[in-house]
Amino acid sequence: MAEEDYYAILGVDREADATTIKKAMQYHPDKNPDAGDKFKEISHAYDVLSDPEKREKYDRFGAGGPGQGGDDAYGFGFGGGHDDPTMDFFANMFGAHLSAYVACIAKRARRRTRGEDIKFPLEVTLEELYNGTTKHMPIERTEVCGGCSGKGGKRGPRTCKACQGTGTIVREQRMGSMVQRVQSTCRKCRGEGKILLEKDRCKKCAGRGIVKASKKLEVHVDKGMREGQRIVLAGEADQEPEVPAGDVIFILEQKPHAHMERRGRDLWTDVTVTLTEALCGFSKVLLVHLDGRGIAVTQSPGQVIRSGDVKCIKDEGMPEYRRPFDKGDLYVRFFVQFPEDGWMTPANAKRLESMLPPRPPASAPTPEHLEDCQLMACSAETAEPQEDADEDMYTDDDDDMDHGMGGGVQCAQQ
């Protein structure tokens, strides 16, 4: 049974617009309610072609397709062509229409459901991780063309007539008594199923539906964030027509700090005090914190500080991420700065010694033979072990002897 051609029934071209279809129905010569079946046929054709969604399905799958009153209870229409060779079974059993519709569904399923994510490194200081900050980051990306709303042209792409919108062409080849179906990508639409006419192309995007654009993204770095933590800006990646955009992801990279080191939720820093402060105590601003506050500390006299001592200041470490009032601890490692040589007279030395703890008694008997020596200042470089010059001399002599012996052996061999 021949398939109904709704365009022929209304007497319009397949490219006719909505106004032309409406006029064709309005002035159709057979538009007479008393005409019975003929009137119903015209009315049904107009009902399909005047509805953009029904018309698109009809153009793709024919009168028996989904939404056109086809017989398939599950909504599988019967258009033309298919996109998968395995659909030949359905085409042979139920006709090419079923295979085309199933192929179209498979093609849609293969389309990307989401754009790709874009990742950028974001350098931050320890101060910014402590206090939180907002950065404005410029990026280059593609955006849906505003001139054509991503359609590529004013009217958008039209259904390819060659493949009926399936993107594939199915040809039958006879091999004796056998009939083989061969599937290939439609050359006219390059497998897209739609064609954009040259005259309809958008001048702004040249028919691509997307344009290059620059945008500044507002990136919020919260208090307590860490090295390697990701900040996700949903849907801010490259845009494509009919595809949700991916995310822009910023990965935090902490710059080295001059005075502080982060260890998890704690902070570590080094502080140098004078010998006087180490012995007699102090009351002063020990350091300036990452938020600009001065950390004032009082150390009582007699509470001696030694080089390498580590002291803890509670609740002055890094804030917890999303719990900024919960903080770690601040650890201070002390170094004692001794005075330069010659700062004290012999008389003052005796006075100072009288105030210091007594010298320790001799713990071992004095040897019978003593050698008077002197301590001299030196650097770490001069303290490195050096090769002995005499050892080099012996090595050179050994080499000479080896060469001589080698020559004798050669003569003996001759």
CSV table of C-alpha atoms in Angstrom, one decimal:
chain,number,residue,atom,x,y,z
A,1,MET,CA,0.0,0.0,0.0
A,2,ALA,CA,1.4,3.4,-1.1
A,3,GLU,CA,2.3,5.8,1.7
A,4,GLU,CA,0.4,9.0,1.9
A,5,ASP,CA,2.1,12.2,0.8
A,6,TYR,CA,0.7,15.0,2.9
A,7,TYR,CA,2.5,17.6,0.8
A,8,ALA,CA,0.9,16.3,-2.4
A,9,ILE,CA,-2.5,16.1,-0.7
A,10,LEU,CA,-2.3,19.9,0.1
A,11,GLY,CA,-0.6,20.7,-3.1
A,12,VAL,CA,2.5,22.4,-1.6
A,13,ASP,CA,6.2,22.0,-1.9
A,14,ARG,CA,8.2,20.1,0.9
A,15,GLU,CA,10.0,23.4,1.7
A,16,ALA,CA,6.7,25.3,2.1
A,17,ASP,CA,6.5,27.5,5.2
A,18,ALA,CA,3.6,27.7,7.7
A,19,THR,CA,1.8,30.5,5.9
A,20,THR,CA,1.8,28.7,2.6
A,21,ILE,CA,0.4,25.5,4.2
A,22,LYS,CA,-2.3,27.5,5.9
A,23,LYS,CA,-3.3,29.1,2.7
A,24,ALA,CA,-3.3,25.8,0.9
A,25,MET,CA,-5.7,24.4,3.4
A,26,GLN,CA,-7.9,27.5,3.3
A,27,TYR,CA,-8.3,27.6,-0.5
A,28,HIS,CA,-8.1,23.8,-1.2
A,29,PRO,CA,-10.6,22.9,-3.9
A,30,ASP,CA,-11.6,19.7,-2.1
A,31,LYS,CA,-12.2,21.4,1.3
A,32,ASN,CA,-15.8,20.4,1.6
A,33,PRO,CA,-17.1,18.7,4.8
A,34,ASP,CA,-19.6,16.8,2.5
A,35,ALA,CA,-16.7,15.2,0.6
A,36,GLY,CA,-16.3,12.5,3.3
A,37,ASP,CA,-13.0,10.7,3.2
A,38,LYS,CA,-11.4,13.2,1.0
A,39,PHE,CA,-12.1,16.0,3.5
A,40,LYS,CA,-10.7,13.9,6.4
A,41,GLU,CA,-7.6,13.2,4.3
A,42,ILE,CA,-7.0,16.9,3.7
A,43,SER,CA,-7.7,17.8,7.4
A,44,HIS,CA,-5.3,15.1,8.6
A,45,ALA,CA,-2.5,16.3,6.2
A,46,TYR,CA,-3.0,19.9,7.4
A,47,ASP,CA,-3.0,18.8,11.1
A,48,VAL,CA,0.4,17.2,10.6
A,49,LEU,CA,2.1,19.8,8.4
A,50,SER,CA,0.9,22.8,10.5
A,51,ASP,CA,2.4,21.4,13.7
A,52,PRO,CA,6.2,21.8,13.6
A,53,GLU,CA,6.9,18.8,15.8
A,54,LYS,CA,4.6,16.5,13.9
A,55,ARG,CA,5.9,17.8,10.6
A,56,GLU,CA,9.5,17.1,11.6
A,57,LYS,CA,8.6,13.5,12.5
A,58,TYR,CA,6.7,13.1,9.3
A,59,ASP,CA,9.7,14.4,7.3
A,60,ARG,CA,12.0,11.9,9.0
A,61,PHE,CA,9.8,8.8,9.3
A,62,GLY,CA,6.9,9.2,7.0
A,63,ALA,CA,3.1,8.8,7.7
A,64,GLY,CA,3.6,5.7,9.8
A,65,GLY,CA,6.2,7.2,12.1
A,66,PRO,CA,5.8,8.2,15.7
A,67,GLY,CA,3.0,10.6,16.4
A,68,GLN,CA,1.5,10.0,12.9
A,69,GLY,CA,-0.8,7.2,13.8
A,70,GLY,CA,1.6,4.3,13.2
A,71,ASP,CA,0.7,0.8,14.3
A,72,ASP,CA,3.6,0.3,16.6
A,73,ALA,CA,2.4,0.3,20.2
A,74,TYR,CA,5.8,1.3,21.6
A,75,GLY,CA,6.2,4.4,19.4
A,76,PHE,CA,8.5,2.9,16.9
A,77,GLY,CA,7.7,4.6,13.6
A,78,PHE,CA,8.5,3.4,10.1
A,79,GLY,CA,10.7,6.0,8.3
A,80,GLY,CA,13.5,5.2,5.8
A,81,GLY,CA,17.1,4.2,6.1
A,82,HIS,CA,19.0,3.2,9.2
A,83,ASP,CA,22.2,3.9,11.0
A,84,ASP,CA,23.3,0.5,12.2
A,85,PRO,CA,23.9,-2.6,10.0
A,86,THR,CA,22.4,-4.8,12.7
A,87,MET,CA,19.1,-3.1,11.9
A,88,ASP,CA,18.9,-5.1,8.6
A,89,PHE,CA,17.2,-7.8,10.6
A,90,PHE,CA,14.4,-5.4,11.5
A,91,ALA,CA,14.3,-4.0,8.0
A,92,ASN,CA,13.9,-7.4,6.5
A,93,MET,CA,11.2,-8.5,9.0
A,94,PHE,CA,9.2,-5.3,9.4
A,95,GLY,CA,10.4,-3.0,6.6
A,96,ALA,CA,12.9,-0.2,6.4
A,97,HIS,CA,10.8,2.2,8.4
A,98,LEU,CA,11.4,0.5,11.7
A,99,SER,CA,15.1,0.2,11.2
A,100,ALA,CA,15.4,3.9,10.4
A,101,TYR,CA,13.6,4.9,13.5
A,102,VAL,CA,15.6,2.6,15.7
A,103,ALA,CA,18.8,3.9,14.1
A,104,CYS,CA,17.7,7.5,14.7
A,105,ILE,CA,17.2,6.7,18.4
A,106,ALA,CA,20.6,5.1,18.5
A,107,LYS,CA,22.2,8.1,16.9
A,108,ARG,CA,20.7,10.5,19.4
A,109,ALA,CA,21.9,8.3,22.2
A,110,ARG,CA,25.4,8.5,20.9
A,111,ARG,CA,25.4,12.3,21.0
A,112,ARG,CA,27.3,13.9,23.8
A,113,THR,CA,24.9,14.6,26.7
A,114,ARG,CA,27.4,17.2,28.2
A,115,GLY,CA,30.3,19.3,27.1
A,116,GLU,CA,33.9,18.7,28.3
A,117,ASP,CA,35.3,20.2,31.4
A,118,ILE,CA,38.2,22.7,31.3
A,119,LYS,CA,40.9,22.7,34.1
A,120,PHE,CA,43.1,25.6,35.1
A,121,PRO,CA,45.8,26.0,37.8
A,122,LEU,CA,45.1,28.8,40.2
A,123,GLU,CA,48.0,30.2,42.2
A,124,VAL,CA,47.1,31.5,45.7
A,125,THR,CA,49.2,32.8,48.6
A,126,LEU,CA,49.0,31.4,52.2
A,127,GLU,CA,47.4,34.6,53.2
A,128,GLU,CA,44.6,34.1,50.7
A,129,LEU,CA,44.0,30.6,51.9
A,130,TYR,CA,43.9,31.9,55.5
A,131,ASN,CA,41.7,34.9,54.9
A,132,GLY,CA,39.7,33.8,51.8
A,133,THR,CA,39.6,35.9,48.7
A,134,THR,CA,37.8,36.4,45.4
A,135,LYS,CA,39.7,36.4,42.1
A,136,HIS,CA,38.5,37.4,38.7
A,137,MET,CA,40.0,35.1,36.1
A,138,PRO,CA,39.7,35.8,32.3
A,139,ILE,CA,39.2,32.8,30.1
A,140,GLU,CA,38.6,32.2,26.3
A,141,ARG,CA,35.8,29.9,25.4
A,142,THR,CA,33.2,29.3,22.7
A,143,GLU,CA,29.6,30.5,23.2
A,144,VAL,CA,26.4,29.9,21.4
A,145,CYS,CA,26.0,32.5,18.6
A,146,GLY,CA,23.5,35.2,19.7
A,147,GLY,CA,22.8,36.1,16.1
A,148,CYS,CA,21.2,32.7,15.2
A,149,SER,CA,20.7,31.2,18.7
A,150,GLY,CA,23.0,28.4,17.8
A,151,LYS,CA,21.1,27.3,14.7
A,152,GLY,CA,23.7,28.4,12.2
A,153,GLY,CA,21.1,30.5,10.3
A,154,LYS,CA,17.9,32.4,10.5
A,155,ARG,CA,15.8,29.4,9.6
A,156,GLY,CA,18.1,26.8,11.0
A,157,PRO,CA,19.2,23.6,9.3
A,158,ARG,CA,16.6,21.7,7.1
A,159,THR,CA,16.0,18.0,7.0
A,160,CYS,CA,18.3,16.3,4.5
A,161,LYS,CA,16.1,15.0,1.6
A,162,ALA,CA,18.7,12.5,0.6
A,163,CYS,CA,18.6,10.5,3.8
A,164,GLN,CA,15.3,11.8,5.3
A,165,GLY,CA,17.2,13.1,8.3
A,166,THR,CA,18.8,9.8,9.4
A,167,GLY,CA,22.3,10.7,8.3
A,168,THR,CA,22.8,7.4,6.5
A,169,ILE,CA,22.0,6.0,3.0
A,170,VAL,CA,20.9,2.4,2.6
A,171,ARG,CA,21.4,0.8,-0.8
A,172,GLU,CA,20.3,-2.7,-1.9
A,173,GLN,CA,22.8,-4.8,-3.9
A,174,ARG,CA,21.7,-8.0,-5.6
A,175,MET,CA,24.1,-10.9,-5.5
A,176,GLY,CA,22.4,-13.7,-7.4
A,177,SER,CA,19.3,-14.6,-5.5
A,178,MET,CA,20.6,-12.7,-2.4
A,179,VAL,CA,19.8,-9.1,-1.6
A,180,GLN,CA,22.4,-7.3,0.5
A,181,ARG,CA,21.8,-4.0,2.2
A,182,VAL,CA,24.8,-1.6,2.3
A,183,GLN,CA,24.8,1.3,4.6
A,184,SER,CA,27.0,4.5,4.2
A,185,THR,CA,27.1,8.0,5.6
A,186,CYS,CA,25.1,10.5,3.7
A,187,ARG,CA,27.4,12.6,1.7
A,188,LYS,CA,25.0,15.5,1.3
A,189,CYS,CA,24.6,16.2,5.0
A,190,ARG,CA,27.8,14.4,6.1
A,191,GLY,CA,25.9,12.2,8.5
A,192,GLU,CA,24.2,15.1,10.4
A,193,GLY,CA,20.7,14.5,8.9
A,194,LYS,CA,20.3,18.2,8.4
A,195,ILE,CA,21.6,20.8,5.8
A,196,LEU,CA,22.1,24.5,6.2
A,197,LEU,CA,21.6,26.3,2.9
A,198,GLU,CA,24.3,28.8,2.0
A,199,LYS,CA,21.9,31.6,1.7
A,200,ASP,CA,20.6,31.0,5.3
A,201,ARG,CA,24.0,31.0,6.9
A,202,CYS,CA,24.5,33.3,9.9
A,203,LYS,CA,27.1,36.0,9.0
A,204,LYS,CA,28.2,36.3,12.7
A,205,CYS,CA,29.2,32.6,13.1
A,206,ALA,CA,29.5,31.5,9.4
A,207,GLY,CA,26.9,28.8,10.1
A,208,ARG,CA,28.8,27.1,12.9
A,209,GLY,CA,26.4,28.1,15.6
A,210,ILE,CA,29.2,29.1,18.0
A,211,VAL,CA,31.6,32.1,18.3
A,212,LYS,CA,34.7,32.7,20.3
A,213,ALA,CA,34.3,35.0,23.3
A,214,SER,CA,36.2,36.2,26.4
A,215,LYS,CA,34.7,36.1,29.9
A,216,LYS,CA,35.9,37.0,33.4
A,217,LEU,CA,34.9,34.3,35.9
A,218,GLU,CA,34.5,35.2,39.6
A,219,VAL,CA,36.4,32.5,41.7
A,220,HIS,CA,35.7,32.4,45.4
A,221,VAL,CA,38.6,31.0,47.5
A,222,ASP,CA,37.1,30.1,50.9
A,223,LYS,CA,39.0,30.2,54.2
A,224,GLY,CA,40.9,27.0,54.9
A,225,MET,CA,41.1,25.7,51.4
A,226,ARG,CA,44.1,23.5,50.6
A,227,GLU,CA,46.7,22.9,47.9
A,228,GLY,CA,45.2,20.8,45.2
A,229,GLN,CA,41.6,21.6,46.1
A,230,ARG,CA,39.2,22.1,43.2
A,231,ILE,CA,36.8,25.0,42.7
A,232,VAL,CA,34.1,24.0,40.2
A,233,LEU,CA,32.2,26.6,38.2
A,234,ALA,CA,29.3,24.6,36.7
A,235,GLY,CA,28.4,25.2,33.1
A,236,GLU,CA,31.1,27.8,32.4
A,237,ALA,CA,33.1,25.8,29.9
A,238,ASP,CA,32.7,25.9,26.1
A,239,GLN,CA,29.1,26.1,24.9
A,240,GLU,CA,27.6,24.1,22.0
A,241,PRO,CA,24.1,24.2,20.5
A,242,GLU,CA,21.8,21.7,22.2
A,243,VAL,CA,24.5,20.4,24.5
A,244,PRO,CA,24.8,21.5,28.2
A,245,ALA,CA,28.2,23.1,28.8
A,246,GLY,CA,30.8,21.4,30.9
A,247,ASP,CA,32.4,22.9,34.0
A,248,VAL,CA,35.4,25.1,34.5
A,249,ILE,CA,37.6,23.7,37.3
A,250,PHE,CA,40.3,25.7,39.1
A,251,ILE,CA,42.9,23.6,40.9
A,252,LEU,CA,44.6,25.5,43.8
A,253,GLU,CA,48.4,25.8,43.8
A,254,GLN,CA,49.9,27.4,47.0
A,255,LYS,CA,52.9,29.7,46.5
A,256,PRO,CA,55.8,29.2,49.0
A,257,HIS,CA,55.6,31.6,52.0
A,258,ALA,CA,58.6,33.5,53.3
A,259,HIS,CA,58.0,32.9,57.0
A,260,MET,CA,55.3,30.3,57.6
A,261,GLU,CA,54.7,26.7,56.6
A,262,ARG,CA,51.4,25.0,56.6
A,263,ARG,CA,51.2,21.4,57.9
A,264,GLY,CA,47.6,20.3,57.6
A,265,ARG,CA,45.5,22.5,59.9
A,266,ASP,CA,48.6,23.8,61.8
A,267,LEU,CA,51.1,26.6,61.0
A,268,TRP,CA,54.8,26.5,61.7
A,269,THR,CA,57.2,29.5,61.9
A,270,ASP,CA,60.7,30.3,63.1
A,271,VAL,CA,61.5,33.1,65.5
A,272,THR,CA,64.9,34.4,66.6
A,273,VAL,CA,65.3,35.9,70.1
A,274,THR,CA,68.4,37.4,71.7
A,275,LEU,CA,70.4,35.7,74.5
A,276,THR,CA,69.0,38.3,76.9
A,277,GLU,CA,65.4,37.5,75.9
A,278,ALA,CA,66.1,33.8,76.1
A,279,LEU,CA,67.4,34.0,79.7
A,280,CYS,CA,65.5,37.0,81.1
A,281,GLY,CA,62.2,36.7,79.4
A,282,PHE,CA,60.3,39.2,77.2
A,283,SER,CA,57.0,40.8,76.5
A,284,LYS,CA,56.6,41.8,72.9
A,285,VAL,CA,54.9,41.2,69.5
A,286,LEU,CA,56.5,37.9,68.6
A,287,LEU,CA,55.2,37.9,65.0
A,288,VAL,CA,52.6,39.3,62.6
A,289,HIS,CA,50.0,36.8,61.6
A,290,LEU,CA,48.6,36.1,58.1
A,291,ASP,CA,45.7,38.4,58.7
A,292,GLY,CA,47.9,41.3,59.9
A,293,ARG,CA,47.3,40.8,63.6
A,294,GLY,CA,50.2,41.1,65.9
A,295,ILE,CA,50.8,38.0,68.1
A,296,ALA,CA,51.9,39.4,71.5
A,297,VAL,CA,53.7,37.0,73.9
A,298,THR,CA,55.0,37.3,77.4
A,299,GLN,CA,57.8,35.0,78.6
A,300,SER,CA,58.6,35.2,82.3
A,301,PRO,CA,62.2,35.6,83.6
A,302,GLY,CA,63.7,32.2,84.3
A,303,GLN,CA,61.7,30.4,81.7
A,304,VAL,CA,64.7,29.8,79.6
A,305,ILE,CA,64.4,29.4,75.8
A,306,ARG,CA,67.0,27.2,74.1
A,307,SER,CA,67.7,27.1,70.4
A,308,GLY,CA,65.5,24.5,68.8
A,309,ASP,CA,62.8,24.7,71.4
A,310,VAL,CA,59.2,24.5,70.0
A,311,LYS,CA,56.3,26.3,71.6
A,312,CYS,CA,52.6,26.1,70.7
A,313,ILE,CA,50.0,28.9,70.5
A,314,LYS,CA,46.6,27.3,70.6
A,315,ASP,CA,43.9,28.1,68.0
A,316,GLU,CA,46.1,30.3,65.9
A,317,GLY,CA,46.6,27.9,63.0
A,318,MET,CA,44.7,27.6,59.8
A,319,PRO,CA,40.9,27.8,59.8
A,320,GLU,CA,38.9,24.7,58.9
A,321,TYR,CA,37.3,24.7,55.4
A,322,ARG,CA,33.7,25.7,55.8
A,323,ARG,CA,34.2,26.0,59.6
A,324,PRO,CA,36.4,29.1,59.7
A,325,PHE,CA,36.0,29.6,63.5
A,326,ASP,CA,37.6,26.2,64.2
A,327,LYS,CA,41.4,26.6,63.8
A,328,GLY,CA,44.5,24.5,64.2
A,329,ASP,CA,47.5,25.6,66.3
A,330,LEU,CA,50.5,27.8,65.6
A,331,TYR,CA,53.9,26.2,66.4
A,332,VAL,CA,56.9,28.5,67.0
A,333,ARG,CA,60.5,27.1,66.7
A,334,PHE,CA,63.0,29.3,68.5
A,335,PHE,CA,66.6,30.2,67.7
A,336,VAL,CA,68.8,32.1,70.2
A,337,GLN,CA,71.1,34.8,68.8
A,338,PHE,CA,74.3,35.1,70.8
A,339,PRO,CA,76.3,38.4,71.0
A,340,GLU,CA,79.3,39.1,69.0
A,341,ASP,CA,82.9,38.5,70.3
A,342,GLY,CA,84.3,41.2,72.6
A,343,TRP,CA,80.9,42.5,73.8
A,344,MET,CA,81.8,41.9,77.5
A,345,THR,CA,84.7,43.1,79.7
A,346,PRO,CA,86.5,40.6,82.0
A,347,ALA,CA,84.9,42.4,85.0
A,348,ASN,CA,81.4,42.1,83.6
A,349,ALA,CA,82.1,38.4,82.8
A,350,LYS,CA,82.8,37.7,86.5
A,351,ARG,CA,79.6,39.6,87.5
A,352,LEU,CA,77.6,37.6,84.9
A,353,GLU,CA,79.1,34.3,86.0
A,354,SER,CA,78.1,35.0,89.6
A,355,MET,CA,74.5,35.3,88.4
A,356,LEU,CA,74.6,32.1,86.3
A,357,PRO,CA,74.4,28.5,87.5
A,358,PRO,CA,77.8,27.2,88.7
A,359,ARG,CA,80.2,25.5,86.4
A,360,PRO,CA,79.9,21.7,86.4
A,361,PRO,CA,82.7,19.9,88.3
A,362,ALA,CA,85.3,17.9,86.4
A,363,SER,CA,83.8,14.5,85.6
A,364,ALA,CA,87.1,12.7,84.8
A,365,PRO,CA,90.6,12.6,86.2
A,366,THR,CA,93.1,15.0,84.5
A,367,PRO,CA,95.5,13.1,82.2
A,368,GLU,CA,99.2,13.2,83.1
A,369,HIS,CA,100.2,14.8,79.7
A,370,LEU,CA,98.4,17.9,78.6
A,371,GLU,CA,98.5,19.7,75.2
A,372,ASP,CA,97.5,23.4,75.2
A,373,CYS,CA,95.4,24.1,72.0
A,374,GLN,CA,93.4,27.0,70.7
A,375,LEU,CA,89.9,27.0,69.2
A,376,MET,CA,89.7,28.8,65.8
A,377,ALA,CA,86.8,30.0,63.9
A,378,CYS,CA,86.0,28.1,60.7
A,379,SER,CA,83.2,27.6,58.2
A,380,ALA,CA,81.3,24.5,57.3
A,381,GLU,CA,83.1,24.4,53.9
A,382,THR,CA,86.6,24.3,55.4
A,383,ALA,CA,85.4,21.5,57.7
A,384,GLU,CA,84.7,19.2,54.7
A,385,PRO,CA,87.1,16.3,54.5
A,386,GLN,CA,89.9,16.9,51.9
A,387,GLU,CA,92.0,14.3,50.0
A,388,ASP,CA,95.5,13.8,51.3
A,389,ALA,CA,98.2,15.2,49.0
A,390,ASP,CA,100.6,12.4,50.1
A,391,GLU,CA,98.0,9.9,49.1
A,392,ASP,CA,97.8,11.4,45.6
A,393,MET,CA,101.6,11.2,45.4
A,394,TYR,CA,101.6,7.6,46.2
A,395,THR,CA,98.8,7.0,43.7
A,396,ASP,CA,100.8,8.7,41.0
A,397,ASP,CA,103.9,6.6,41.8
A,398,ASP,CA,101.8,3.4,41.7
A,399,ASP,CA,100.5,4.4,38.3
A,400,ASP,CA,104.0,4.9,37.0
A,401,MET,CA,105.1,1.5,38.3
A,402,ASP,CA,102.1,-0.1,36.6
A,403,HIS,CA,103.0,1.5,33.2
A,404,GLY,CA,106.5,0.3,33.5
A,405,MET,CA,105.5,-3.2,34.3
A,406,GLY,CA,103.0,-3.2,31.5
A,407,GLY,CA,105.7,-2.3,29.0
A,408,GLY,CA,107.9,-5.2,30.3
A,409,VAL,CA,105.2,-7.7,29.9
A,410,GLN,CA,104.6,-6.5,26.3
A,411,CYS,CA,108.4,-7.0,25.5
A,412,ALA,CA,108.3,-10.5,27.1
A,413,GLN,CA,105.3,-11.4,24.9
A,414,GLN,CA,107.2,-10.3,21.8
